[in-house]
PDB file of C-alpha atoms in Angstrom:
ATOM      1  CA  MET X   1      -1.317 -18.325  -3.886  1.00  0.00           C
ATOM      2  CA  LEU X   2       1.022 -19.478  -6.707  1.00  0.00           C
ATOM      3  CA  LEU X   3      -0.289 -19.352 -10.220  1.00  0.00           C
ATOM      4  CA  ASP X   4       1.378 -20.866 -13.257  1.00  0.00           C
ATOM      5  CA  ARG X   5       0.305 -18.805 -16.347  1.00  0.00           C
ATOM      6  CA  SER X   6       1.596 -20.527 -19.529  1.00  0.00           C
ATOM      7  CA  PHE X   7       3.678 -18.235 -21.778  1.00  0.00           C
ATOM      8  CA  GLU X   8       1.405 -18.885 -24.626  1.00  0.00           C
ATOM      9  CA  GLU X   9      -1.635 -17.518 -22.681  1.00  0.00           C
ATOM     10  CA  ILE X  10       0.007 -14.232 -21.677  1.00  0.00           C
ATOM     11  CA  LYS X  11      -0.555 -11.246 -23.876  1.00  0.00           C
ATOM     12  CA  VAL X  12       0.443  -7.529 -24.086  1.00  0.00           C
ATOM     13  CA  GLY X  13      -1.771  -5.714 -21.766  1.00  0.00           C
ATOM     14  CA  ASP X  14      -2.259  -8.391 -19.155  1.00  0.00           C
ATOM     15  CA  GLN X  15      -2.123  -7.096 -15.615  1.00  0.00           C
ATOM     16  CA  GLU X  16      -1.660  -8.140 -11.992  1.00  0.00           C
ATOM     17  CA  VAL X  17      -1.680  -6.505  -8.646  1.00  0.00           C
ATOM     18  CA  PHE X  18      -0.415  -7.302  -5.061  1.00  0.00           C
ATOM     19  CA  SER X  19      -1.375  -5.227  -2.124  1.00  0.00           C
ATOM     20  CA  LYS X  20       0.112  -4.878   1.162  1.00  0.00           C
ATOM     21  CA  THR X  21       0.049  -2.613   4.286  1.00  0.00           C
ATOM     22  CA  PHE X  22       3.417  -2.125   5.980  1.00  0.00           C
ATOM     23  CA  HIS X  23       3.472  -2.342   9.676  1.00  0.00           C
ATOM     24  CA  GLU X  24       6.084  -1.451  11.930  1.00  0.00           C
ATOM     25  CA  SER X  25       7.019  -5.086  12.468  1.00  0.00           C
ATOM     26  CA  ASP X  26       7.663  -5.441   8.541  1.00  0.00           C
ATOM     27  CA  VAL X  27      10.170  -2.663   8.586  1.00  0.00           C
ATOM     28  CA  ILE X  28      12.095  -4.003  11.690  1.00  0.00           C
ATOM     29  CA  THR X  29      12.100  -7.480  10.281  1.00  0.00           C
ATOM     30  CA  PHE X  30      13.436  -6.064   6.936  1.00  0.00           C
ATOM     31  CA  ALA X  31      15.995  -4.000   8.714  1.00  0.00           C
ATOM     32  CA  ASN X  32      17.373  -7.110  10.481  1.00  0.00           C
ATOM     33  CA  LEU X  33      17.275  -9.345   7.407  1.00  0.00           C
ATOM     34  CA  SER X  34      19.022  -6.736   5.091  1.00  0.00           C
ATOM     35  CA  GLY X  35      21.130  -5.014   7.635  1.00  0.00           C
ATOM     36  CA  ASP X  36      19.896  -1.667   6.681  1.00  0.00           C
ATOM     37  CA  GLN X  37      19.360  -0.159  10.009  1.00  0.00           C
ATOM     38  CA  ASN X  38      19.293   3.507   8.811  1.00  0.00           C
ATOM     39  CA  LEU X  39      17.534   5.508  11.529  1.00  0.00           C
ATOM     40  CA  ILE X  40      15.064   6.981   9.101  1.00  0.00           C
ATOM     41  CA  HIS X  41      13.445   3.486   9.242  1.00  0.00           C
ATOM     42  CA  THR X  42      13.977   2.480  12.667  1.00  0.00           C
ATOM     43  CA  CYS X  43      13.809   5.556  14.989  1.00  0.00           C
ATOM     44  CA  GLU X  44      10.726   7.769  15.368  1.00  0.00           C
ATOM     45  CA  GLU X  45      12.892  10.513  16.915  1.00  0.00           C
ATOM     46  CA  PHE X  46      15.448  10.754  14.323  1.00  0.00           C
ATOM     47  CA  ALA X  47      12.695  10.575  11.540  1.00  0.00           C
ATOM     48  CA  SER X  48      10.688  13.313  13.069  1.00  0.00           C
ATOM     49  CA  ARG X  49      13.685  15.702  12.395  1.00  0.00           C
ATOM     50  CA  SER X  50      14.444  14.569   8.905  1.00  0.00           C
ATOM     51  CA  GLN X  51      12.690  15.790   5.468  1.00  0.00           C
ATOM     52  CA  PHE X  52      10.258  13.040   5.788  1.00  0.00           C
ATOM     53  CA  LYS X  53       8.992  13.961   9.335  1.00  0.00           C
ATOM     54  CA  LYS X  54       8.120  10.208  10.047  1.00  0.00           C
ATOM     55  CA  ARG X  55       9.647   6.860   9.558  1.00  0.00           C
ATOM     56  CA  ILE X  56       9.609   5.550   6.202  1.00  0.00           C
ATOM     57  CA  VAL X  57       9.572   1.994   4.748  1.00  0.00           C
ATOM     58  CA  HIS X  58      12.794   0.663   3.037  1.00  0.00           C
ATOM     59  CA  GLY X  59      12.549   1.416  -0.644  1.00  0.00           C
ATOM     60  CA  MET X  60      13.682  -2.141  -1.627  1.00  0.00           C
ATOM     61  CA  LEU X  61      11.036  -3.606   0.678  1.00  0.00           C
ATOM     62  CA  THR X  62       8.367  -1.689  -1.213  1.00  0.00           C
ATOM     63  CA  ALA X  63       9.929  -2.659  -4.429  1.00  0.00           C
ATOM     64  CA  SER X  64       9.857  -6.335  -3.408  1.00  0.00           C
ATOM     65  CA  LEU X  65       6.232  -6.398  -3.988  1.00  0.00           C
ATOM     66  CA  ILE X  66       6.746  -5.979  -7.787  1.00  0.00           C
ATOM     67  CA  SER X  67       8.730  -9.301  -7.564  1.00  0.00           C
ATOM     68  CA  THR X  68       5.861 -10.914  -5.624  1.00  0.00           C
ATOM     69  CA  VAL X  69       3.623 -10.330  -8.509  1.00  0.00           C
ATOM     70  CA  PHE X  70       6.134 -11.916 -10.971  1.00  0.00           C
ATOM     71  CA  GLY X  71       6.701 -14.859  -8.547  1.00  0.00           C
ATOM     72  CA  THR X  72       3.069 -15.658  -7.675  1.00  0.00           C
ATOM     73  CA  LEU X  73       0.627 -14.269 -10.114  1.00  0.00           C
ATOM     74  CA  LEU X  74       2.160 -13.319 -13.396  1.00  0.00           C
ATOM     75  CA  PRO X  75       3.819 -15.262 -14.768  1.00  0.00           C
ATOM     76  CA  GLY X  76       3.996 -17.253 -11.486  1.00  0.00           C
ATOM     77  CA  ALA X  77       5.779 -20.524 -11.353  1.00  0.00           C
ATOM     78  CA  ASN X  78       9.131 -20.796 -13.374  1.00  0.00           C
ATOM     79  CA  THR X  79       9.528 -17.052 -13.674  1.00  0.00           C
ATOM     80  CA  VAL X  80      13.119 -16.068 -13.959  1.00  0.00           C
ATOM     81  CA  TYR X  81      13.930 -12.403 -12.992  1.00  0.00           C
ATOM     82  CA  LEU X  82      16.193 -10.713 -15.611  1.00  0.00           C
ATOM     83  CA  SER X  83      16.131  -7.100 -14.858  1.00  0.00           C
ATOM     84  CA  GLN X  84      14.252  -4.420 -12.896  1.00  0.00           C
ATOM     85  CA  ASP X  85      14.576  -0.635 -13.146  1.00  0.00           C
ATOM     86  CA  LEU X  86      13.312   1.314 -10.157  1.00  0.00           C
ATOM     87  CA  ARG X  87      12.674   4.932  -9.594  1.00  0.00           C
ATOM     88  CA  PHE X  88      11.701   5.956  -6.081  1.00  0.00           C
ATOM     89  CA  LEU X  89       9.282   8.873  -6.575  1.00  0.00           C
ATOM     90  CA  ALA X  90       7.750   9.267  -2.979  1.00  0.00           C
ATOM     91  CA  PRO X  91       8.224   7.917   0.432  1.00  0.00           C
ATOM     92  CA  VAL X  92       6.134   5.163   1.771  1.00  0.00           C
ATOM     93  CA  TYR X  93       5.123   5.474   5.632  1.00  0.00           C
ATOM     94  CA  LEU X  94       4.249   2.972   8.263  1.00  0.00           C
ATOM     95  CA  GLU X  95       0.604   1.776   7.800  1.00  0.00           C
ATOM     96  CA  ASP X  96       0.500   2.843   4.240  1.00  0.00           C
ATOM     97  CA  THR X  97      -1.204   0.435   1.918  1.00  0.00           C
ATOM     98  CA  VAL X  98       0.499   0.098  -1.311  1.00  0.00           C
ATOM     99  CA  LYS X  99      -0.186  -1.926  -4.434  1.00  0.00           C
ATOM    100  CA  ALA X 100       2.298  -3.244  -7.077  1.00  0.00           C
ATOM    101  CA  VAL X 101       0.899  -3.171 -10.442  1.00  0.00           C
ATOM    102  CA  VAL X 102       2.584  -4.940 -13.376  1.00  0.00           C
ATOM    103  CA  GLU X 103       1.392  -4.729 -17.070  1.00  0.00           C
ATOM    104  CA  VAL X 104       2.929  -6.737 -19.903  1.00  0.00           C
ATOM    105  CA  ILE X 105       4.094  -4.259 -22.607  1.00  0.00           C
ATOM    106  CA  GLU X 106       6.274  -6.612 -24.845  1.00  0.00           C
ATOM    107  CA  LYS X 107       6.322 -10.366 -25.485  1.00  0.00           C
ATOM    108  CA  LYS X 108       9.219 -12.027 -27.337  1.00  0.00           C
ATOM    109  CA  GLU X 109       8.385 -15.573 -28.327  1.00  0.00           C
ATOM    110  CA  GLU X 110      11.830 -16.853 -29.311  1.00  0.00           C
ATOM    111  CA  LYS X 111      13.383 -16.063 -25.907  1.00  0.00           C
ATOM    112  CA  ARG X 112      10.189 -16.467 -23.873  1.00  0.00           C
ATOM    113  CA  THR X 113      10.666 -13.015 -22.472  1.00  0.00           C
ATOM    114  CA  LEU X 114       8.201 -10.588 -21.166  1.00  0.00           C
ATOM    115  CA  THR X 115       8.761  -6.823 -20.551  1.00  0.00           C
ATOM    116  CA  PHE X 116       6.447  -5.275 -17.968  1.00  0.00           C
ATOM    117  CA  LYS X 117       5.742  -1.613 -17.038  1.00  0.00           C
ATOM    118  CA  THR X 118       5.850  -1.761 -13.065  1.00  0.00           C
ATOM    119  CA  GLN X 119       4.497   0.601 -10.494  1.00  0.00           C
ATOM    120  CA  VAL X 120       3.860   0.827  -6.853  1.00  0.00           C
ATOM    121  CA  ILE X 121       1.005   3.069  -5.892  1.00  0.00           C
ATOM    122  CA  ASN X 122      -0.232   4.034  -2.500  1.00  0.00           C
ATOM    123  CA  GLN X 123      -3.737   4.450  -0.940  1.00  0.00           C
ATOM    124  CA  HIS X 124      -3.827   8.052  -2.257  1.00  0.00           C
ATOM    125  CA  GLY X 125      -3.352   6.968  -5.802  1.00  0.00           C
ATOM    126  CA  GLN X 126       0.167   8.349  -5.920  1.00  0.00           C
ATOM    127  CA  VAL X 127       2.925   6.398  -7.913  1.00  0.00           C
ATOM    128  CA  VAL X 128       5.682   5.824  -5.301  1.00  0.00           C
ATOM    129  CA  ILE X 129       7.829   3.609  -7.540  1.00  0.00           C
ATOM    130  CA  SER X 130       7.892   3.422 -11.328  1.00  0.00           C
ATOM    131  CA  GLY X 131      10.047   1.475 -13.737  1.00  0.00           C
ATOM    132  CA  GLN X 132      10.280  -1.623 -16.015  1.00  0.00           C
ATOM    133  CA  ALA X 133      11.285  -5.191 -15.584  1.00  0.00           C
ATOM    134  CA  LYS X 134      12.071  -8.165 -17.816  1.00  0.00           C
ATOM    135  CA  VAL X 135      11.302 -11.688 -16.949  1.00  0.00           C
ATOM    136  CA  MET X 136      11.532 -15.029 -18.539  1.00  0.00           C
ATOM    137  CA  LYS X 137       9.048 -17.733 -18.453  1.00  0.00           C
ATOM    138  CA  ALA X 138      11.146 -20.973 -18.238  1.00  0.00           C
ATOM    139  CA  VAL X 139       9.730 -24.192 -19.615  1.00  0.00           C
ATOM    140  CA  SER X 140       8.478 -26.387 -16.843  1.00  0.00           C
ATOM    141  CA  LEU X 141      10.647 -29.268 -16.220  1.00  0.00           C
ATOM    142  CA  LEU X 142       7.961 -31.004 -13.956  1.00  0.00           C
ATOM    143  CA  ALA X 143       6.191 -32.905 -16.735  1.00  0.00           C
ATOM    144  CA  THR X 144       9.309 -34.771 -17.759  1.00  0.00           C
ATOM    145  CA  ALA X 145      10.644 -35.400 -14.209  1.00  0.00           C
TER     146      ALA X 145
ATOM    147  CA  MET B   1      26.852   0.432  12.216  1.00  0.00           C
ATOM    148  CA  LEU B   2      25.511   3.697  10.770  1.00  0.00           C
ATOM    149  CA  LEU B   3      27.991   6.126   9.184  1.00  0.00           C
ATOM    150  CA  ASP B   4      27.291   9.592   8.111  1.00  0.00           C
ATOM    151  CA  ARG B   5      29.638  10.574   5.449  1.00  0.00           C
ATOM    152  CA  SER B   6      29.373  14.200   4.504  1.00  0.00           C
ATOM    153  CA  PHE B   7      28.642  14.972   0.975  1.00  0.00           C
ATOM    154  CA  GLU B   8      31.681  17.140   0.726  1.00  0.00           C
ATOM    155  CA  GLU B   9      34.079  14.473   1.568  1.00  0.00           C
ATOM    156  CA  ILE B  10      32.635  11.783  -0.938  1.00  0.00           C
ATOM    157  CA  LYS B  11      34.467  11.482  -4.123  1.00  0.00           C
ATOM    158  CA  VAL B  12      34.331   9.577  -7.345  1.00  0.00           C
ATOM    159  CA  GLY B  13      36.049   6.373  -6.886  1.00  0.00           C
ATOM    160  CA  ASP B  14      34.920   5.926  -3.195  1.00  0.00           C
ATOM    161  CA  GLN B  15      33.824   2.318  -2.409  1.00  0.00           C
ATOM    162  CA  GLU B  16      31.989   0.407   0.100  1.00  0.00           C
ATOM    163  CA  VAL B  17      30.999  -3.158   0.627  1.00  0.00           C
ATOM    164  CA  PHE B  18      28.490  -5.189   2.753  1.00  0.00           C
ATOM    165  CA  SER B  19      28.614  -8.985   3.024  1.00  0.00           C
ATOM    166  CA  LYS B  20      26.006 -11.557   3.941  1.00  0.00           C
ATOM    167  CA  THR B  21      25.430 -15.235   3.990  1.00  0.00           C
ATOM    168  CA  PHE B  22      22.017 -16.237   3.129  1.00  0.00           C
ATOM    169  CA  HIS B  23      20.448 -19.011   5.239  1.00  0.00           C
ATOM    170  CA  GLU B  24      17.324 -20.749   4.714  1.00  0.00           C
ATOM    171  CA  SER B  25      15.584 -18.780   7.447  1.00  0.00           C
ATOM    172  CA  ASP B  26      16.438 -15.510   5.669  1.00  0.00           C
ATOM    173  CA  VAL B  27      14.643 -16.870   2.550  1.00  0.00           C
ATOM    174  CA  ILE B  28      11.695 -18.033   4.550  1.00  0.00           C
ATOM    175  CA  THR B  29      11.504 -14.749   6.372  1.00  0.00           C
ATOM    176  CA  PHE B  30      11.595 -12.769   3.178  1.00  0.00           C
ATOM    177  CA  ALA B  31       9.047 -15.024   1.521  1.00  0.00           C
ATOM    178  CA  ASN B  32       6.666 -14.217   4.421  1.00  0.00           C
ATOM    179  CA  LEU B  33       7.414 -10.533   4.484  1.00  0.00           C
ATOM    180  CA  SER B  34       7.202  -9.872   0.771  1.00  0.00           C
ATOM    181  CA  GLY B  35       4.474 -12.571   0.006  1.00  0.00           C
ATOM    182  CA  ASP B  36       6.671 -14.100  -2.721  1.00  0.00           C
ATOM    183  CA  GLN B  37       6.118 -17.818  -1.889  1.00  0.00           C
ATOM    184  CA  ASN B  38       7.316 -19.076  -5.310  1.00  0.00           C
ATOM    185  CA  LEU B  39       8.415 -22.654  -4.635  1.00  0.00           C
ATOM    186  CA  ILE B  40      11.828 -21.979  -6.256  1.00  0.00           C
ATOM    187  CA  HIS B  41      12.570 -20.291  -2.890  1.00  0.00           C
ATOM    188  CA  THR B  42      10.458 -22.325  -0.544  1.00  0.00           C
ATOM    189  CA  CYS B  43      10.457 -25.978  -1.607  1.00  0.00           C
ATOM    190  CA  GLU B  44      13.580 -28.214  -2.180  1.00  0.00           C
ATOM    191  CA  GLU B  45      11.619 -30.758  -4.227  1.00  0.00           C
ATOM    192  CA  PHE B  46      10.248 -28.339  -6.695  1.00  0.00           C
ATOM    193  CA  ALA B  47      13.597 -26.617  -7.024  1.00  0.00           C
ATOM    194  CA  SER B  48      15.351 -29.837  -7.718  1.00  0.00           C
ATOM    195  CA  ARG B  49      13.387 -30.313 -10.902  1.00  0.00           C
ATOM    196  CA  SER B  50      13.875 -26.728 -11.957  1.00  0.00           C
ATOM    197  CA  GLN B  51      16.633 -25.410 -14.186  1.00  0.00           C
ATOM    198  CA  PHE B  52      18.367 -24.165 -10.994  1.00  0.00           C
ATOM    199  CA  LYS B  53      18.369 -27.742  -9.323  1.00  0.00           C
ATOM    200  CA  LYS B  54      18.405 -26.093  -5.835  1.00  0.00           C
ATOM    201  CA  ARG B  55      16.445 -23.481  -3.882  1.00  0.00           C
ATOM    202  CA  ILE B  56      17.492 -19.860  -4.749  1.00  0.00           C
ATOM    203  CA  VAL B  57      17.481 -16.669  -2.810  1.00  0.00           C
ATOM    204  CA  HIS B  58      14.875 -14.018  -3.913  1.00  0.00           C
ATOM    205  CA  GLY B  59      16.551 -11.611  -6.215  1.00  0.00           C
ATOM    206  CA  MET B  60      15.228  -8.732  -4.501  1.00  0.00           C
ATOM    207  CA  LEU B  61      16.432  -9.959  -1.106  1.00  0.00           C
ATOM    208  CA  THR B  62      19.912 -10.274  -2.684  1.00  0.00           C
ATOM    209  CA  ALA B  63      19.626  -6.745  -4.215  1.00  0.00           C
ATOM    210  CA  SER B  64      18.568  -5.158  -0.832  1.00  0.00           C
ATOM    211  CA  LEU B  65      22.291  -5.558   0.188  1.00  0.00           C
ATOM    212  CA  ILE B  66      23.167  -2.721  -2.223  1.00  0.00           C
ATOM    213  CA  SER B  67      20.512  -0.479  -0.607  1.00  0.00           C
ATOM    214  CA  THR B  68      22.167  -1.529   2.908  1.00  0.00           C
ATOM    215  CA  VAL B  69      25.316  -0.125   1.850  1.00  0.00           C
ATOM    216  CA  PHE B  70      23.551   3.293   0.873  1.00  0.00           C
ATOM    217  CA  GLY B  71      21.702   3.523   4.091  1.00  0.00           C
ATOM    218  CA  THR B  72      24.513   2.554   6.539  1.00  0.00           C
ATOM    219  CA  LEU B  73      27.954   3.080   5.051  1.00  0.00           C
ATOM    220  CA  LEU B  74      28.110   5.297   1.943  1.00  0.00           C
ATOM    221  CA  PRO B  75      26.634   7.874   2.056  1.00  0.00           C
ATOM    222  CA  GLY B  76      24.968   6.534   5.395  1.00  0.00           C
ATOM    223  CA  ALA B  77      22.470   8.697   7.318  1.00  0.00           C
ATOM    224  CA  ASN B  78      20.279  11.101   5.430  1.00  0.00           C
ATOM    225  CA  THR B  79      20.660   9.195   2.230  1.00  0.00           C
ATOM    226  CA  VAL B  80      17.601   9.401  -0.109  1.00  0.00           C
ATOM    227  CA  TYR B  81      17.239   6.585  -2.714  1.00  0.00           C
ATOM    228  CA  LEU B  82      16.381   8.048  -6.265  1.00  0.00           C
ATOM    229  CA  SER B  83      16.903   5.067  -8.651  1.00  0.00           C
ATOM    230  CA  GLN B  84      18.230   1.575  -8.919  1.00  0.00           C
ATOM    231  CA  ASP B  85      18.642  -0.646 -12.046  1.00  0.00           C
ATOM    232  CA  LEU B  86      19.140  -4.188 -11.487  1.00  0.00           C
ATOM    233  CA  ARG B  87      20.317  -7.066 -13.886  1.00  0.00           C
ATOM    234  CA  PHE B  88      20.008 -10.429 -12.480  1.00  0.00           C
ATOM    235  CA  LEU B  89      22.949 -12.294 -14.072  1.00  0.00           C
ATOM    236  CA  ALA B  90      23.205 -15.576 -11.889  1.00  0.00           C
ATOM    237  CA  PRO B  91      21.299 -17.351  -9.126  1.00  0.00           C
ATOM    238  CA  VAL B  92      22.148 -17.081  -5.508  1.00  0.00           C
ATOM    239  CA  TYR B  93      21.751 -20.447  -3.577  1.00  0.00           C
ATOM    240  CA  LEU B  94      21.160 -21.057   0.182  1.00  0.00           C
ATOM    241  CA  GLU B  95      24.472 -20.822   2.205  1.00  0.00           C
ATOM    242  CA  ASP B  96      26.042 -18.537  -0.577  1.00  0.00           C
ATOM    243  CA  THR B  97      27.937 -15.599   0.850  1.00  0.00           C
ATOM    244  CA  VAL B  98      27.643 -12.482  -1.358  1.00  0.00           C
ATOM    245  CA  LYS B  99      28.957  -8.893  -1.104  1.00  0.00           C
ATOM    246  CA  ALA B 100      27.320  -5.771  -2.316  1.00  0.00           C
ATOM    247  CA  VAL B 101      29.879  -3.432  -3.781  1.00  0.00           C
ATOM    248  CA  VAL B 102      28.954   0.188  -4.596  1.00  0.00           C
ATOM    249  CA  GLU B 103      31.469   2.881  -6.144  1.00  0.00           C
ATOM    250  CA  VAL B 104      30.856   6.395  -6.708  1.00  0.00           C
ATOM    251  CA  ILE B 105      31.012   7.141 -10.480  1.00  0.00           C
ATOM    252  CA  GLU B 106      29.469  10.518 -10.606  1.00  0.00           C
ATOM    253  CA  LYS B 107      28.974  13.420  -8.224  1.00  0.00           C
ATOM    254  CA  LYS B 108      26.687  16.473  -8.810  1.00  0.00           C
ATOM    255  CA  GLU B 109      27.318  19.326  -6.444  1.00  0.00           C
ATOM    256  CA  GLU B 110      24.227  21.272  -7.205  1.00  0.00           C
ATOM    257  CA  LYS B 111      21.592  18.597  -6.405  1.00  0.00           C
ATOM    258  CA  ARG B 112      23.931  16.761  -3.950  1.00  0.00           C
ATOM    259  CA  THR B 113      23.299  13.626  -5.992  1.00  0.00           C
ATOM    260  CA  LEU B 114      25.646  10.658  -6.466  1.00  0.00           C
ATOM    261  CA  THR B 115      25.605   7.976  -9.137  1.00  0.00           C
ATOM    262  CA  PHE B 116      26.968   4.618  -8.370  1.00  0.00           C
ATOM    263  CA  LYS B 117      28.162   1.449  -9.932  1.00  0.00           C
ATOM    264  CA  THR B 118      26.476  -1.431  -7.928  1.00  0.00           C
ATOM    265  CA  GLN B 119      27.399  -4.905  -8.093  1.00  0.00           C
ATOM    266  CA  VAL B 120      26.640  -8.102  -5.937  1.00  0.00           C
ATOM    267  CA  ILE B 121      29.336 -10.741  -6.196  1.00  0.00           C
ATOM    268  CA  ASN B 122      29.196 -14.232  -4.871  1.00  0.00           C
ATOM    269  CA  GLN B 123      31.952 -16.173  -3.037  1.00  0.00           C
ATOM    270  CA  HIS B 124      33.468 -17.493  -6.367  1.00  0.00           C
ATOM    271  CA  GLY B 125      33.844 -13.831  -7.652  1.00  0.00           C
ATOM    272  CA  GLN B 126      30.871 -14.255  -9.958  1.00  0.00           C
ATOM    273  CA  VAL B 127      28.863 -11.136 -10.542  1.00  0.00           C
ATOM    274  CA  VAL B 128      25.221 -12.019  -9.666  1.00  0.00           C
ATOM    275  CA  ILE B 129      23.694  -8.644  -9.902  1.00  0.00           C
ATOM    276  CA  SER B 130      24.900  -5.403 -11.870  1.00  0.00           C
ATOM    277  CA  GLY B 131      23.658  -2.114 -12.291  1.00  0.00           C
ATOM    278  CA  GLN B 132      23.632   1.553 -11.340  1.00  0.00           C
ATOM    279  CA  ALA B 133      21.990   3.663  -8.610  1.00  0.00           C
ATOM    280  CA  LYS B 134      21.534   7.254  -7.871  1.00  0.00           C
ATOM    281  CA  VAL B 135      21.075   8.691  -4.377  1.00  0.00           C
ATOM    282  CA  MET B 136      20.715  12.200  -2.777  1.00  0.00           C
ATOM    283  CA  LYS B 137      22.639  13.134   0.408  1.00  0.00           C
ATOM    284  CA  ALA B 138      20.012  15.177   2.169  1.00  0.00           C
ATOM    285  CA  VAL B 139      21.154  18.225   4.388  1.00  0.00           C
ATOM    286  CA  SER B 140      20.882  16.888   7.912  1.00  0.00           C
ATOM    287  CA  LEU B 141      18.135  18.828   9.862  1.00  0.00           C
ATOM    288  CA  LEU B 142      19.608  17.537  13.120  1.00  0.00           C
ATOM    289  CA  ALA B 143      21.993  20.519  13.877  1.00  0.00           C
ATOM    290  CA  THR B 144      19.149  23.025  13.574  1.00  0.00           C
ATOM    291  CA  ALA B 145      16.519  20.812  15.469  1.00  0.00           C
TER     292      ALA B 145
END
């Protein structure tokens, strides 16, 4: 799905959500893609002796779901990512289902920018990542192409 | 490679770098993994009519390389990611080679935390992502396991 919400129709308080269950294959794919082969992600034996007791999902993979909301739902097409703050509050384990929730908290007409409260929440209702983001909704050039 | 730098030996000013060239396959893999199928990443025709003129790499995929340095090089094993601020300053295109550079700017003994200046720089020397991060170097439990 790829929405294209116009800047004009977006208002403070608007929310969107994207959910995903992380499987072992996702973590292995991301470890290979990013190069982050830390054993806390890739080795059950190592992880069992760590403070987390089990393998955890890469924080940046979990955080990516926030970006997915921006890129596909709100604002969707022609979104330009300007900034993102992330606080990693709790681990995400394999087979956890998390949802990225974004909410517009500020809108600046002149620069076409939107500030969002961004959270990722697990299946127990626990906030695992919190932060804020700023994006710009670029003017579509398609109509004049 | 997975280093395990002890907290005691890490000092302010220490740096590490991780480099990667992003190919089309990386972007497609990340689009499928994260769900961010925005056409600016996946469709050359769409991208050619955008302000970027060409397809760009997902910002969070580029940012992941910062996390890779923490997870594999500095501090390496038993790193706990606490926070990361990201400012996306310039686009990264397919076949660009970028390097994530992290530098210790603060060390707090009592909580075993390290604050880093974090940057991603492209092959032209341009900073494409800037920010700061905080990580904790957990005490390894392996010795007592």
